[in-house]
Tab-separated table of C-alpha atoms in Angstrom:
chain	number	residue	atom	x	y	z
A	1323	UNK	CA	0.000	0.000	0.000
A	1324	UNK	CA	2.967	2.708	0.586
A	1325	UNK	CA	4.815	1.447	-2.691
A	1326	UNK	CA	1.260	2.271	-4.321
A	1327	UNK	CA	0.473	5.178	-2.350
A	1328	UNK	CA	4.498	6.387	-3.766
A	1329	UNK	CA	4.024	5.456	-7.352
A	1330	UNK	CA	-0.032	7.293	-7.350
A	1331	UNK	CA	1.948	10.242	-5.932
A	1332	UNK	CA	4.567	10.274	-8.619
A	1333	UNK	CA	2.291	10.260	-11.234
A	1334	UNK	CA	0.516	12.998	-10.073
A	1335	UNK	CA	3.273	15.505	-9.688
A	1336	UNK	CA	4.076	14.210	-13.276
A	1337	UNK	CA	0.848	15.338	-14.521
A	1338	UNK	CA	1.951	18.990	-14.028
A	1339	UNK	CA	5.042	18.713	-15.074
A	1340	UNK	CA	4.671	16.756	-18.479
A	1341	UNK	CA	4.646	18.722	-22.089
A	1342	UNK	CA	1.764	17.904	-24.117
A	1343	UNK	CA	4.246	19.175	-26.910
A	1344	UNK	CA	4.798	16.089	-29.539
A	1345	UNK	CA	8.702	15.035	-28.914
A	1346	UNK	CA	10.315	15.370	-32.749
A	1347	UNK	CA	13.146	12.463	-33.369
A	1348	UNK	CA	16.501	12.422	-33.169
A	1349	UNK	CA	17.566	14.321	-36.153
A	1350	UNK	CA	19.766	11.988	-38.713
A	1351	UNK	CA	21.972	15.101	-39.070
A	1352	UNK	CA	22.369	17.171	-36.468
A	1353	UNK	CA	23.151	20.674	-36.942
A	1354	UNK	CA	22.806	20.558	-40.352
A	1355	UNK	CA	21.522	23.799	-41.818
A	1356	UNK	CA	20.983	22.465	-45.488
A	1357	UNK	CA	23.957	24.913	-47.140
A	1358	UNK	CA	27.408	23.800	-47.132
A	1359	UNK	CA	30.256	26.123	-48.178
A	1360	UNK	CA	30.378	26.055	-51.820
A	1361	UNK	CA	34.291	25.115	-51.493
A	1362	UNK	CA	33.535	21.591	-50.418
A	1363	UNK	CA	32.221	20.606	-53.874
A	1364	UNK	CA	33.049	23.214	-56.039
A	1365	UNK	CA	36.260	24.593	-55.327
A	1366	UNK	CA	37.757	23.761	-58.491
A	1367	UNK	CA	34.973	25.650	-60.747
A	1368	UNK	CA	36.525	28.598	-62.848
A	1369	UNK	CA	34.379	30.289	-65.506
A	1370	UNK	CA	30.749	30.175	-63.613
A	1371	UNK	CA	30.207	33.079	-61.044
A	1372	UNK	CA	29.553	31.311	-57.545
A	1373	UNK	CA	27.947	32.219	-53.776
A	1374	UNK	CA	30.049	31.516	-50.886
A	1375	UNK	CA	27.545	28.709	-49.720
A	1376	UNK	CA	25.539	25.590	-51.896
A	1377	UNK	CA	22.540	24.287	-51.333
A	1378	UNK	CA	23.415	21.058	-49.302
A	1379	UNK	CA	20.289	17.907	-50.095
A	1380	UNK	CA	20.562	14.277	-48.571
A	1381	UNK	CA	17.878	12.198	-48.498
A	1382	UNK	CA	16.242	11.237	-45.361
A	1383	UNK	CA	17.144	14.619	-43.310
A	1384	UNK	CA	15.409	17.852	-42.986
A	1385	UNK	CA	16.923	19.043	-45.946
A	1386	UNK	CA	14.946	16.559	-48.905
A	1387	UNK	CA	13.569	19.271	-50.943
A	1388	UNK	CA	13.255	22.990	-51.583
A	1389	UNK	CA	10.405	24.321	-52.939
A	1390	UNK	CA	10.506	27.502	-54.834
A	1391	UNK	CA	8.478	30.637	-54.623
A	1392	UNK	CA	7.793	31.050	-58.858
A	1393	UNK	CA	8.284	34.799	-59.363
A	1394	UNK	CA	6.642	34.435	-62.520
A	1395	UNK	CA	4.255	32.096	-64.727
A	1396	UNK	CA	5.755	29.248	-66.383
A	1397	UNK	CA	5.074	28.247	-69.815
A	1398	UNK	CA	5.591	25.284	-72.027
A	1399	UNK	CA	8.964	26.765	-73.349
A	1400	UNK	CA	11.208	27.430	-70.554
A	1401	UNK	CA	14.909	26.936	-69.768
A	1402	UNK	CA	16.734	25.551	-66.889
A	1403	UNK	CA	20.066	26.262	-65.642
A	1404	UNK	CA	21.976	24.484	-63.130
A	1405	UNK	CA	25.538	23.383	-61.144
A	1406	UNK	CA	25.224	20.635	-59.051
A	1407	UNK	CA	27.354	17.367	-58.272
A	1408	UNK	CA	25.482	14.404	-57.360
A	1409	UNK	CA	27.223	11.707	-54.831
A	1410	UNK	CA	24.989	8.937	-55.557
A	1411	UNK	CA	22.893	7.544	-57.638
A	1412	UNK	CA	20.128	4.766	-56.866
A	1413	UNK	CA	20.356	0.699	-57.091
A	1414	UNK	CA	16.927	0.707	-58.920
A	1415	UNK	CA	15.507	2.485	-61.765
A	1416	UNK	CA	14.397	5.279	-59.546
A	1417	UNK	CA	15.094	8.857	-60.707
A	1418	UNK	CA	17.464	11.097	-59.441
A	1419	UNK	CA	15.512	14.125	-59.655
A	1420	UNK	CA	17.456	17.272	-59.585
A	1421	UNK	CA	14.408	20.239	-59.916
A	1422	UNK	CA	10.996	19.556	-60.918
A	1423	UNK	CA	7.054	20.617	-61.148
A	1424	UNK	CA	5.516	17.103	-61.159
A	1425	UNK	CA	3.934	14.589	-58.775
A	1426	UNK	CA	5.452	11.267	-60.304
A	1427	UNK	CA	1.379	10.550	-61.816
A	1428	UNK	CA	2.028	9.261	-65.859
A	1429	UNK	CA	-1.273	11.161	-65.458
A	1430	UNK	CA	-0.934	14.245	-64.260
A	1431	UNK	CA	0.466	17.207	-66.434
A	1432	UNK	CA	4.068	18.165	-65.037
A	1433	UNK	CA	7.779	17.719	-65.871
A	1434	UNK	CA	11.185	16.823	-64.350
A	1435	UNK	CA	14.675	17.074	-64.789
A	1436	UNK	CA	16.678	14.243	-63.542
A	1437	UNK	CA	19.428	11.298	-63.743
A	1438	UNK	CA	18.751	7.763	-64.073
A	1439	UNK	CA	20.001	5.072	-61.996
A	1440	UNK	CA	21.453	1.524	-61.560
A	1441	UNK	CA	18.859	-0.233	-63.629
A	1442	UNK	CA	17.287	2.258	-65.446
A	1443	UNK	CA	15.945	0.981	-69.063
A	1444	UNK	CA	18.211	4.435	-70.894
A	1445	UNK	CA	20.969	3.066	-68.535
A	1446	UNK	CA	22.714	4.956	-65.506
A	1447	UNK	CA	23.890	8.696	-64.867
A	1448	UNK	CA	21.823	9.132	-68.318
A	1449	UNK	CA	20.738	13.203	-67.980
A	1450	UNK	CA	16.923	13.113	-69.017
A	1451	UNK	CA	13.699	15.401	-69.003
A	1452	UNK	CA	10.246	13.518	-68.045
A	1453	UNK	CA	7.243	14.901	-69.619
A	1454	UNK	CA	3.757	14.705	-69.186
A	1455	UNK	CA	1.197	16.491	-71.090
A	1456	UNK	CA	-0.965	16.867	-74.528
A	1457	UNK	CA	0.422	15.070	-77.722
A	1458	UNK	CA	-0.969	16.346	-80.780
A	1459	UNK	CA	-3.901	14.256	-80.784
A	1460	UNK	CA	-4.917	15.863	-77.959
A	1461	UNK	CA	-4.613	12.947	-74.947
A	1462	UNK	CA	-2.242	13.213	-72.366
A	1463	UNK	CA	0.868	11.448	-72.601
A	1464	UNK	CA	4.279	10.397	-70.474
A	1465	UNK	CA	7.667	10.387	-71.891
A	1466	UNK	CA	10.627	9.939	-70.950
A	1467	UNK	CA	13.476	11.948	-73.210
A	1468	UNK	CA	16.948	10.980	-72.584
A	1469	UNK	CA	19.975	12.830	-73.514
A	1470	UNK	CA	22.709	10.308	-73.738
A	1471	UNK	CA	24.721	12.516	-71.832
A	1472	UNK	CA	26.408	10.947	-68.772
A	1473	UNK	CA	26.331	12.551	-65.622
A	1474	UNK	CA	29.840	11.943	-63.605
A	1475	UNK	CA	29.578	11.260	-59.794
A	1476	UNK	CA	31.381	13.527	-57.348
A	1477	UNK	CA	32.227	16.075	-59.795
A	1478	UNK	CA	30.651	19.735	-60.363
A	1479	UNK	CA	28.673	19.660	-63.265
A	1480	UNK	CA	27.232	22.591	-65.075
A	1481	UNK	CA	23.556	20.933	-67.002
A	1482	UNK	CA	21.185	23.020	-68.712
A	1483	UNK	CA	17.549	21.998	-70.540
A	1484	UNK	CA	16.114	24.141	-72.866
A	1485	UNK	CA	12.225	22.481	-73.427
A	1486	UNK	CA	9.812	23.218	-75.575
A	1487	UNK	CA	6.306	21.462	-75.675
A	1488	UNK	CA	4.847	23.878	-78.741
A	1489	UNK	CA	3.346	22.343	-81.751
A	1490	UNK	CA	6.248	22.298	-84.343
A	1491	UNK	CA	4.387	20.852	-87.812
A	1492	UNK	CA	2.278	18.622	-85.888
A	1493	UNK	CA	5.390	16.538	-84.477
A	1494	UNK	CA	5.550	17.991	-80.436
A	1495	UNK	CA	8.402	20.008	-78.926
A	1496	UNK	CA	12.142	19.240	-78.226
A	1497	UNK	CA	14.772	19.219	-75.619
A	1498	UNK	CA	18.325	20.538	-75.935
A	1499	UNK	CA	20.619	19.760	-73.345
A	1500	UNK	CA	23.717	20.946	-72.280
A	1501	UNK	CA	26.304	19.598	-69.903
A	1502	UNK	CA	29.833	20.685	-68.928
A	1503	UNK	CA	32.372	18.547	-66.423
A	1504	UNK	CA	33.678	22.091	-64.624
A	1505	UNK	CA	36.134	20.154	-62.597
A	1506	UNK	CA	38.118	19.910	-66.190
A	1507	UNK	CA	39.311	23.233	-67.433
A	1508	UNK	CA	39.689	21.846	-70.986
A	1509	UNK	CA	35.863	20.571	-71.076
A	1510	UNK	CA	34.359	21.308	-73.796
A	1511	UNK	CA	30.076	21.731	-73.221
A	1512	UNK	CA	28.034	18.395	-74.630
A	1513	UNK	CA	25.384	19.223	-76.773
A	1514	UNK	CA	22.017	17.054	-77.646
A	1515	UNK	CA	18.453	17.977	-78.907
A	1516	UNK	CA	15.822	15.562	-78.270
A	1517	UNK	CA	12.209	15.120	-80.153
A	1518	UNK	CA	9.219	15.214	-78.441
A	1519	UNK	CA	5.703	14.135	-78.810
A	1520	UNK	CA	3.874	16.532	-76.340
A	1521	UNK	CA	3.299	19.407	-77.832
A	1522	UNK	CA	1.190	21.145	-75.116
A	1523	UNK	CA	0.123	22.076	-71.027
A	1524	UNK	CA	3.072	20.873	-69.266
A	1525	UNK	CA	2.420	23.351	-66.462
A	1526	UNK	CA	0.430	22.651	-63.713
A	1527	UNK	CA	-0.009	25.565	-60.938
A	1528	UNK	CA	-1.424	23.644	-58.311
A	1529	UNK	CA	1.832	21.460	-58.146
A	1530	UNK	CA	5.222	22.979	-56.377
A	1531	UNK	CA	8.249	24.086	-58.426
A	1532	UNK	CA	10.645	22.010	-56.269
A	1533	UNK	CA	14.908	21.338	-56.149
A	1534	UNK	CA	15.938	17.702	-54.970
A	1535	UNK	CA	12.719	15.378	-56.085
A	1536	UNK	CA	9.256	15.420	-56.929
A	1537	UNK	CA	5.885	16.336	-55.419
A	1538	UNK	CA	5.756	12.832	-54.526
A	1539	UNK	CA	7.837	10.101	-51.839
A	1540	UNK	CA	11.369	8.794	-53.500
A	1541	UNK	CA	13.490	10.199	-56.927
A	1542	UNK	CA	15.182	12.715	-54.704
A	1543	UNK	CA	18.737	14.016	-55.287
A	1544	UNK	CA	21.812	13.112	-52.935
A	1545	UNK	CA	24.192	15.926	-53.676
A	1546	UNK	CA	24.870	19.809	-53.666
A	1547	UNK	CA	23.412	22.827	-56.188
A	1548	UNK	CA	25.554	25.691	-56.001
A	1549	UNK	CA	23.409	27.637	-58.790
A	1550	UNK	CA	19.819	27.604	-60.473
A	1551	UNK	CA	18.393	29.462	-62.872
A	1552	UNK	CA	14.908	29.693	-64.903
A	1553	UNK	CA	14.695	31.670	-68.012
A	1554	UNK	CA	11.311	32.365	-70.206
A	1555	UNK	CA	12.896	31.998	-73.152
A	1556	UNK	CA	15.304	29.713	-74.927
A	1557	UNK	CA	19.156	30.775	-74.848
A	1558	UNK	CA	21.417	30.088	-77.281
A	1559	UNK	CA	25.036	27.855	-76.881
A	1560	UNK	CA	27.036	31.013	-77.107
A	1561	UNK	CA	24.688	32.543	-73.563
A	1562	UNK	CA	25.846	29.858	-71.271
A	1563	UNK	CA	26.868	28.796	-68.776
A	1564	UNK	CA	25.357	31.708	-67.453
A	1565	UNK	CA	26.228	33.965	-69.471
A	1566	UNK	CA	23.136	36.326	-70.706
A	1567	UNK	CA	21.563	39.283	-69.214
A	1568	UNK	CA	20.203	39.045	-65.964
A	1569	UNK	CA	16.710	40.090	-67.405
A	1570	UNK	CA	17.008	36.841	-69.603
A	1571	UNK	CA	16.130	35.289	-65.988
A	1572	UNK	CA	13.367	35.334	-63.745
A	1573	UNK	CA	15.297	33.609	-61.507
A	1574	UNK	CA	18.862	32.914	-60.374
A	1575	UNK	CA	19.436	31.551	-57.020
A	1576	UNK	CA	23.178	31.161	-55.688
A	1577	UNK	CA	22.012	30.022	-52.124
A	1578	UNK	CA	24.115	32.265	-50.353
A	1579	UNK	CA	21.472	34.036	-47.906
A	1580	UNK	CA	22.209	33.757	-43.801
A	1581	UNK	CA	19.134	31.981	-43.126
A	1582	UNK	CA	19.458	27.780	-44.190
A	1583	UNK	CA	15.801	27.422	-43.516
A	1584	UNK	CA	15.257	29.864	-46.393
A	1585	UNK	CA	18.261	29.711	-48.792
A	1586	UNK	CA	16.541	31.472	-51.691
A	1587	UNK	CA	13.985	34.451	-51.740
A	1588	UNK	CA	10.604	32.966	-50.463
A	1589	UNK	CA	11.459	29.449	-50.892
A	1590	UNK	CA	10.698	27.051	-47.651
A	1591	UNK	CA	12.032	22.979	-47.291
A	1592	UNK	CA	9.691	20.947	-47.997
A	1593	UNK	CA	8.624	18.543	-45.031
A	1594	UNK	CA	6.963	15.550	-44.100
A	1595	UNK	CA	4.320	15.872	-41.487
A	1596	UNK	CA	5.420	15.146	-38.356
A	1597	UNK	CA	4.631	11.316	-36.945
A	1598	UNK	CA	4.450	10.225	-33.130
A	1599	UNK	CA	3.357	6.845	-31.781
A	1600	UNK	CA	-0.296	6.218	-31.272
A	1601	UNK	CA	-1.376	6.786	-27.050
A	1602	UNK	CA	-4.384	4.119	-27.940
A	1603	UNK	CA	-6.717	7.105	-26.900
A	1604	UNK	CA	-4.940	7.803	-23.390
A	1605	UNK	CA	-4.584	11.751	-22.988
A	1606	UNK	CA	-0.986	12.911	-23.424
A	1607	UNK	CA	-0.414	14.073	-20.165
A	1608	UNK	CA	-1.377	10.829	-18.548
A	1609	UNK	CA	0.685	8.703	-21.178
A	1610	UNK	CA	3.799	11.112	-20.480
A	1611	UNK	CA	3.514	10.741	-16.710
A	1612	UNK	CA	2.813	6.941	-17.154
A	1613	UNK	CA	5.896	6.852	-19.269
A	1614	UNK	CA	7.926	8.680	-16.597
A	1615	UNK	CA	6.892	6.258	-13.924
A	1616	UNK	CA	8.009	3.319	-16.200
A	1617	UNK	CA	11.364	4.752	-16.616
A	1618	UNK	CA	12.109	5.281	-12.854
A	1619	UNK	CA	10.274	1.620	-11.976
A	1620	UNK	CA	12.929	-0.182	-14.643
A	1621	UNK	CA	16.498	1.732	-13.503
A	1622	UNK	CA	15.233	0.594	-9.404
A	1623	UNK	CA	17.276	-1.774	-7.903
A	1624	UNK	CA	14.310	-3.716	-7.186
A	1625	UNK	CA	12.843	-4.175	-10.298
A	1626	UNK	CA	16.102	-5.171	-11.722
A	1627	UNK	CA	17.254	-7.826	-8.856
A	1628	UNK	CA	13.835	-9.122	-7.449
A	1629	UNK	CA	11.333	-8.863	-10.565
């Protein structure tokens, strides 16, 4: 009766003392602020105007995927910049997906740009574009256009797609990509254009412009982006890598800002929501205080030795 007396005591001291406040888990990388300094990864690059910090993404920590305040409209013929080195690549076919507007759906209108892996049908490190939208018989279609251009692990890369989804003659768009090893001063930029058959509504507004994966679980990027940029308009060969007009871009992130939970203007890491065991109904307090008295009843000397 004392021993009970004790323990009905302890739990209700514990009752004032316990947070109702959900306890988050032990982060995977702690003190992380999703930027590294751009010198870890691309401290050889020469040629291509850097920040002082990258944009730092690794699967399975805070830091999965950035989504991107648009500053302006979208259309189907846009142009993407970027440097980036990627550190791995998948086992499976999945997708390395370096910045996209799409939720993974063959039937939902979006698009991707990305790296194949391991056992990917267009084989790995292959630098591709994934579309889904209107073919010229008006139905909406996926495809998968592949550049034949191999992305090299560990190594700053500078890749650019220029993509077009208008109607050319009845035959869809095209992509033209561009890719450049920076780590080698005598690189010369790798050129391929791509046929299409969607020639139409790429765009989707209701789905996030995001860097590191999709709008959707897996295809996320293991690596560092030290620059991205979106134009409106298609640039030539002789305008990159970045070299145009500012007002060629709408934007042009370096991730250099202060602030890691905000490394571009108006952008914000996209998270999971946040997951804690189930109490089976039992009001938080009482669990926590319940949970306290377990932890002091299993470290006694006579639980241990007697029970």
């Amino acid at each position: 009766a004392q021993e009970t007396g004790l323990a009905l005591s302890f739990l209700n001291a514990q009752l004032g003392e316990v947070s109702t406040k959900p306890v988050e888990a032990p982060s995977k990388y702690p003190g992380e602020t999703g930027q590294r300094p751009t010198s870890q990864a691309f401290g050889a690059v020469t040629g291509v105007e850097l920040g002082a910090k990258s944009l730092w993404i690794q699967p399975g920590s805070r830091f999965e995927r950035l989504q991107l305040k648009e500053t302006e409209s979208l259309s189907d013929t846009f142009m993407i910049e970027a440097v980036a080195n990627l550190d791995r690549i998948y086992k499976d076919a999945s997708v390395n997906t370096l910045v996209s507007r799409w939720n993974g759906s063959h039937q939902s209108r979006g698009w991707s740009l990305g790296v194949t892996s391991e056992r990917s049908k267009y084989q790995p490190r292959n630098l591709i574009v994934q579309l889904v939208g209107q073919n010229v018989a008006g139905g909406v279609e996926y495809e998968v256009v592949a550049s034949g251009l191999r992305f090299p692990l560990h190594k700053p890369v500078y890749v650019a797609a220029s993509i077009t989804a208008a109607d050319l003659g009845n035959v869809g768009g095209h992509v033209t990509f561009y890719m450049k090893d920076l780590s080698d001063p005598d690189a010369e930029m790798q050129i391929r254009e791509v046929p299409h058959s969607i020639s139409e509504r790429i765009q989707t507004s209701s789905t996030p412009l995001l860097i590191g994966g999709r709008h959707a679980k897996g295809h996320q990027w293991d690596g560092q982006v030290a620059r991205l940029s979106f134009s409106s308009k298609l640039l030539s060969s002789e305008s990159l890598p970045f070299r145009s007009n500012a007002e060629d871009r709408f934007t042009d992130f370096d991730f250099s800002t202060s602030n890691g939970e905000q490394p571009a203007p108006g952008s914000s890491w996209q998270r999971p929501p946040s997951t804690s065991p189930s109490s089976g109904g039992i009001p938080p307090k009482q669990l926590g205080a319940v949970t306290d008295f377990c932890h002091a009843l299993f470290t006694s000397n006579e639980f241990l030795y007697l029970h």
